[in-house]
């Protein structure tokens, strides 16, 4: 009887071990795959809910990148297209006719570079107010990540935000210009311009982390922006209303 009990126990143990071996270990990659599937299917709300819960359990870089991508996707900025406007060198510059102007070679080269950046600016997607809120949430998700890839992704999202803020401000300015311009109407746009400088400073700081080999260049650029902002803020604003 004892041998029968021992044999039965041995068989049951083997059966349990066999069942366990067939179960897939629940790894980070397997959990993330569901989030990626939701993103690929454009099910943004479900992806955000799922990845938010996963990030609370496992605040890993890859999880946070996926969650940020879900927020960006809901804003209309897809991760597979997000770097399409980063590379400038392969873009054809916008046509600039210099036939009627006598300029030297360096000026012509400068015009070509500016044309490339203008073409690049046109490729950047533009999002509305609701989409900007999602991009801001994506940046909050990535805020604590020092890795170069995360900082480059954050900088790219900030550029999308920057373009939307710039275009909205310029559109409003066109409306203001159709009226008599007074100092109290101009001041909000002065403050708006300083906010754009703040955007550029943060982008430069992100790029400093994303490209350590160019750290000194980006630090110098950041310092120039900070100096410009300080000088602009020191300009006295007229106390009385002045119209032009």
GROMACS .gro file of C-alpha atoms in nm:
model
  244
    1UNK     CA    1   0.000   0.000   0.000
    2UNK     CA    2   0.285   0.233   0.086
    3UNK     CA    3   0.447   0.171  -0.251
    4UNK     CA    4   0.114   0.240  -0.424
    5UNK     CA    5   0.079   0.572  -0.240
    6UNK     CA    6   0.437   0.667  -0.325
    7UNK     CA    7   0.381   0.579  -0.691
    8UNK     CA    8   0.058   0.780  -0.702
    9UNK     CA    9   0.229   1.080  -0.542
   10UNK     CA   10   0.515   1.051  -0.795
   11UNK     CA   11   0.273   1.044  -1.091
   12UNK     CA   12   0.075   1.344  -0.960
   13UNK     CA   13   0.397   1.539  -0.906
   14UNK     CA   14   0.514   1.468  -1.261
   15UNK     CA   15   0.174   1.575  -1.395
   16UNK     CA   16   0.189   1.905  -1.208
   17UNK     CA   17   0.543   1.972  -1.330
   18UNK     CA   18   0.436   1.894  -1.687
   19UNK     CA   19   0.147   2.140  -1.663
   20UNK     CA   20   0.372   2.409  -1.525
   21UNK     CA   21   0.627   2.365  -1.801
   22UNK     CA   22   0.361   2.427  -2.062
   23UNK     CA   23   0.267   2.766  -1.916
   24UNK     CA   24   0.435   3.068  -2.076
   25UNK     CA   25   0.625   3.283  -1.824
   26UNK     CA   26   0.460   3.625  -1.805
   27UNK     CA   27   0.754   3.844  -1.907
   28UNK     CA   28   0.767   4.220  -1.966
   29UNK     CA   29   0.783   4.152  -2.339
   30UNK     CA   30   0.469   3.939  -2.335
   31UNK     CA   31   0.282   4.204  -2.136
   32UNK     CA   32   0.404   4.479  -2.368
   33UNK     CA   33   0.300   4.287  -2.678
   34UNK     CA   34  -0.068   4.337  -2.589
   35UNK     CA   35  -0.012   4.713  -2.555
   36UNK     CA   36   0.168   4.723  -2.888
   37UNK     CA   37  -0.117   4.534  -3.053
   38UNK     CA   38  -0.367   4.790  -2.923
   39UNK     CA   39  -0.147   5.072  -3.053
   40UNK     CA   40  -0.112   4.906  -3.395
   41UNK     CA   41  -0.491   4.873  -3.412
   42UNK     CA   42  -0.539   5.240  -3.321
   43UNK     CA   43  -0.732   5.152  -3.004
   44UNK     CA   44  -0.576   5.444  -2.819
   45UNK     CA   45  -0.801   5.460  -2.513
   46UNK     CA   46  -0.766   5.088  -2.445
   47UNK     CA   47  -0.390   5.106  -2.501
   48UNK     CA   48  -0.355   5.399  -2.260
   49UNK     CA   49  -0.561   5.227  -1.990
   50UNK     CA   50  -0.370   4.901  -2.025
   51UNK     CA   51  -0.023   5.057  -2.041
   52UNK     CA   52  -0.096   5.299  -1.756
   53UNK     CA   53  -0.176   5.003  -1.531
   54UNK     CA   54   0.131   4.817  -1.657
   55UNK     CA   55   0.354   5.121  -1.598
   56UNK     CA   56   0.232   5.144  -1.239
   57UNK     CA   57   0.340   4.782  -1.189
   58UNK     CA   58   0.657   4.800  -1.399
   59UNK     CA   59   0.792   5.154  -1.461
   60UNK     CA   60   1.049   5.034  -1.714
   61UNK     CA   61   1.177   5.248  -2.003
   62UNK     CA   62   1.012   5.028  -2.268
   63UNK     CA   63   0.677   5.041  -2.088
   64UNK     CA   64   0.693   5.418  -2.059
   65UNK     CA   65   0.793   5.457  -2.424
   66UNK     CA   66   0.492   5.248  -2.523
   67UNK     CA   67   0.259   5.453  -2.303
   68UNK     CA   68   0.400   5.779  -2.441
   69UNK     CA   69   0.349   5.641  -2.793
   70UNK     CA   70  -0.015   5.564  -2.713
   71UNK     CA   71  -0.073   5.921  -2.598
   72UNK     CA   72   0.110   6.056  -2.905
   73UNK     CA   73  -0.094   5.828  -3.131
   74UNK     CA   74  -0.421   5.954  -2.986
   75UNK     CA   75  -0.293   6.306  -3.060
   76UNK     CA   76  -0.244   6.203  -3.424
   77UNK     CA   77   0.135   6.160  -3.409
   78UNK     CA   78   0.228   5.802  -3.498
   79UNK     CA   79   0.556   5.663  -3.368
   80UNK     CA   80   0.651   5.509  -3.704
   81UNK     CA   81   0.632   5.854  -3.864
   82UNK     CA   82   0.756   6.069  -3.579
   83UNK     CA   83   1.120   6.077  -3.689
   84UNK     CA   84   1.040   6.144  -4.055
   85UNK     CA   85   1.098   6.516  -4.006
   86UNK     CA   86   1.414   6.482  -3.792
   87UNK     CA   87   1.666   6.432  -4.074
   88UNK     CA   88   1.728   6.751  -4.269
   89UNK     CA   89   2.007   6.654  -4.505
   90UNK     CA   90   1.794   6.437  -4.738
   91UNK     CA   91   1.523   6.694  -4.797
   92UNK     CA   92   1.512   6.902  -5.111
   93UNK     CA   93   1.523   7.269  -5.017
   94UNK     CA   94   1.231   7.495  -5.092
   95UNK     CA   95   1.288   7.677  -5.421
   96UNK     CA   96   1.450   8.015  -5.367
   97UNK     CA   97   1.518   8.219  -5.681
   98UNK     CA   98   1.841   8.417  -5.662
   99UNK     CA   99   1.865   8.501  -6.029
  100UNK     CA  100   1.776   8.866  -5.978
  101UNK     CA  101   2.003   8.913  -5.676
  102UNK     CA  102   2.381   8.927  -5.672
  103UNK     CA  103   2.500   8.730  -5.369
  104UNK     CA  104   2.824   8.556  -5.280
  105UNK     CA  105   2.869   8.180  -5.248
  106UNK     CA  106   2.832   8.174  -4.868
  107UNK     CA  107   2.502   8.362  -4.886
  108UNK     CA  108   2.373   8.119  -5.146
  109UNK     CA  109   2.470   7.824  -4.924
  110UNK     CA  110   2.296   7.987  -4.627
  111UNK     CA  111   1.980   8.035  -4.834
  112UNK     CA  112   1.988   7.667  -4.930
  113UNK     CA  113   2.023   7.559  -4.565
  114UNK     CA  114   1.735   7.784  -4.462
  115UNK     CA  115   1.531   7.637  -4.747
  116UNK     CA  116   1.593   7.286  -4.614
  117UNK     CA  117   1.481   7.383  -4.265
  118UNK     CA  118   1.171   7.551  -4.407
  119UNK     CA  119   1.086   7.229  -4.591
  120UNK     CA  120   1.146   7.035  -4.269
  121UNK     CA  121   0.914   7.265  -4.074
  122UNK     CA  122   0.634   7.192  -4.322
  123UNK     CA  123   0.668   6.818  -4.254
  124UNK     CA  124   0.608   6.853  -3.881
  125UNK     CA  125   0.250   6.751  -3.792
  126UNK     CA  126   0.025   7.006  -3.625
  127UNK     CA  127  -0.215   6.913  -3.345
  128UNK     CA  128  -0.511   7.091  -3.193
  129UNK     CA  129  -0.564   7.179  -2.825
  130UNK     CA  130  -0.690   6.832  -2.723
  131UNK     CA  131  -0.398   6.665  -2.897
  132UNK     CA  132  -0.154   6.897  -2.723
  133UNK     CA  133  -0.288   6.777  -2.388
  134UNK     CA  134  -0.206   6.420  -2.489
  135UNK     CA  135   0.145   6.518  -2.602
  136UNK     CA  136   0.194   6.691  -2.267
  137UNK     CA  137   0.088   6.368  -2.092
  138UNK     CA  138   0.336   6.173  -2.307
  139UNK     CA  139   0.614   6.412  -2.202
  140UNK     CA  140   0.517   6.369  -1.836
  141UNK     CA  141   0.550   5.991  -1.877
  142UNK     CA  142   0.903   6.035  -2.017
  143UNK     CA  143   1.011   6.310  -1.776
  144UNK     CA  144   1.207   6.083  -1.542
  145UNK     CA  145   1.385   5.886  -1.818
  146UNK     CA  146   1.747   6.000  -1.875
  147UNK     CA  147   1.817   5.758  -2.162
  148UNK     CA  148   1.922   5.910  -2.495
  149UNK     CA  149   1.634   5.748  -2.687
  150UNK     CA  150   1.376   5.878  -2.441
  151UNK     CA  151   1.521   6.231  -2.452
  152UNK     CA  152   1.524   6.231  -2.834
  153UNK     CA  153   1.163   6.112  -2.840
  154UNK     CA  154   1.070   6.385  -2.589
  155UNK     CA  155   1.250   6.651  -2.793
  156UNK     CA  156   1.064   6.541  -3.106
  157UNK     CA  157   0.728   6.561  -2.930
  158UNK     CA  158   0.820   6.907  -2.803
  159UNK     CA  159   0.891   7.019  -3.160
  160UNK     CA  160   0.539   6.909  -3.259
  161UNK     CA  161   0.401   7.109  -2.966
  162UNK     CA  162   0.617   7.406  -3.061
  163UNK     CA  163   0.488   7.418  -3.418
  164UNK     CA  164   0.126   7.405  -3.303
  165UNK     CA  165   0.180   7.686  -3.053
  166UNK     CA  166   0.370   7.895  -3.311
  167UNK     CA  167   0.106   7.855  -3.580
  168UNK     CA  168  -0.179   7.934  -3.342
  169UNK     CA  169  -0.003   8.247  -3.220
  170UNK     CA  170   0.074   8.366  -3.572
  171UNK     CA  171  -0.287   8.309  -3.676
  172UNK     CA  172  -0.409   8.519  -3.384
  173UNK     CA  173  -0.154   8.786  -3.469
  174UNK     CA  174  -0.292   8.813  -3.821
  175UNK     CA  175  -0.630   8.895  -3.666
  176UNK     CA  176  -0.477   9.157  -3.437
  177UNK     CA  177  -0.290   9.322  -3.723
  178UNK     CA  178  -0.618   9.396  -3.899
  179UNK     CA  179  -0.701   9.637  -3.615
  180UNK     CA  180  -0.535   9.937  -3.460
  181UNK     CA  181  -0.240   9.800  -3.262
  182UNK     CA  182  -0.187   9.917  -2.903
  183UNK     CA  183   0.070   9.817  -2.643
  184UNK     CA  184  -0.181   9.626  -2.430
  185UNK     CA  185  -0.261   9.408  -2.734
  186UNK     CA  186   0.106   9.346  -2.812
  187UNK     CA  187   0.213   9.246  -2.460
  188UNK     CA  188   0.045   8.899  -2.468
  189UNK     CA  189   0.238   8.823  -2.789
  190UNK     CA  190   0.561   8.937  -2.627
  191UNK     CA  191   0.496   8.692  -2.343
  192UNK     CA  192   0.400   8.426  -2.600
  193UNK     CA  193   0.737   8.477  -2.771
  194UNK     CA  194   0.915   8.425  -2.437
  195UNK     CA  195   0.721   8.101  -2.390
  196UNK     CA  196   0.850   7.985  -2.729
  197UNK     CA  197   1.202   8.052  -2.606
  198UNK     CA  198   1.126   7.833  -2.302
  199UNK     CA  199   1.018   7.556  -2.540
  200UNK     CA  200   1.345   7.587  -2.730
  201UNK     CA  201   1.548   7.577  -2.409
  202UNK     CA  202   1.386   7.250  -2.297
  203UNK     CA  203   1.428   7.100  -2.646
  204UNK     CA  204   1.795   7.194  -2.636
  205UNK     CA  205   1.834   7.032  -2.293
  206UNK     CA  206   1.670   6.712  -2.423
  207UNK     CA  207   1.903   6.708  -2.723
  208UNK     CA  208   2.201   6.754  -2.492
  209UNK     CA  209   2.110   6.420  -2.330
  210UNK     CA  210   2.018   6.258  -2.663
  211UNK     CA  211   2.349   6.345  -2.831
  212UNK     CA  212   2.626   6.345  -2.567
  213UNK     CA  213   2.891   6.379  -2.840
  214UNK     CA  214   2.746   6.725  -2.917
  215UNK     CA  215   2.696   6.823  -2.554
  216UNK     CA  216   2.911   7.135  -2.564
  217UNK     CA  217   2.732   7.262  -2.876
  218UNK     CA  218   2.386   7.223  -2.724
  219UNK     CA  219   2.496   7.370  -2.391
  220UNK     CA  220   2.621   7.678  -2.574
  221UNK     CA  221   2.291   7.700  -2.763
  222UNK     CA  222   2.095   7.669  -2.436
  223UNK     CA  223   2.304   7.941  -2.274
  224UNK     CA  224   2.244   8.173  -2.573
  225UNK     CA  225   1.869   8.121  -2.544
  226UNK     CA  226   1.873   8.184  -2.169
  227UNK     CA  227   2.075   8.502  -2.223
  228UNK     CA  228   1.833   8.621  -2.491
  229UNK     CA  229   1.535   8.559  -2.264
  230UNK     CA  230   1.696   8.743  -1.974
  231UNK     CA  231   1.769   9.045  -2.193
  232UNK     CA  232   1.415   9.043  -2.333
  233UNK     CA  233   1.261   9.027  -1.987
  234UNK     CA  234   1.470   9.328  -1.883
  235UNK     CA  235   1.308   9.548  -2.150
  236UNK     CA  236   1.077   9.793  -1.968
  237UNK     CA  237   0.715   9.772  -2.080
  238UNK     CA  238   0.537  10.110  -2.115
  239UNK     CA  239   0.302  10.187  -1.827
  240UNK     CA  240   0.067  10.395  -2.038
  241UNK     CA  241  -0.127  10.263  -2.335
  242UNK     CA  242   0.047  10.341  -2.664
  243UNK     CA  243  -0.116  10.285  -3.001
  244UNK     CA  244   0.049  10.264  -3.341
   0.00000   0.00000   0.00000
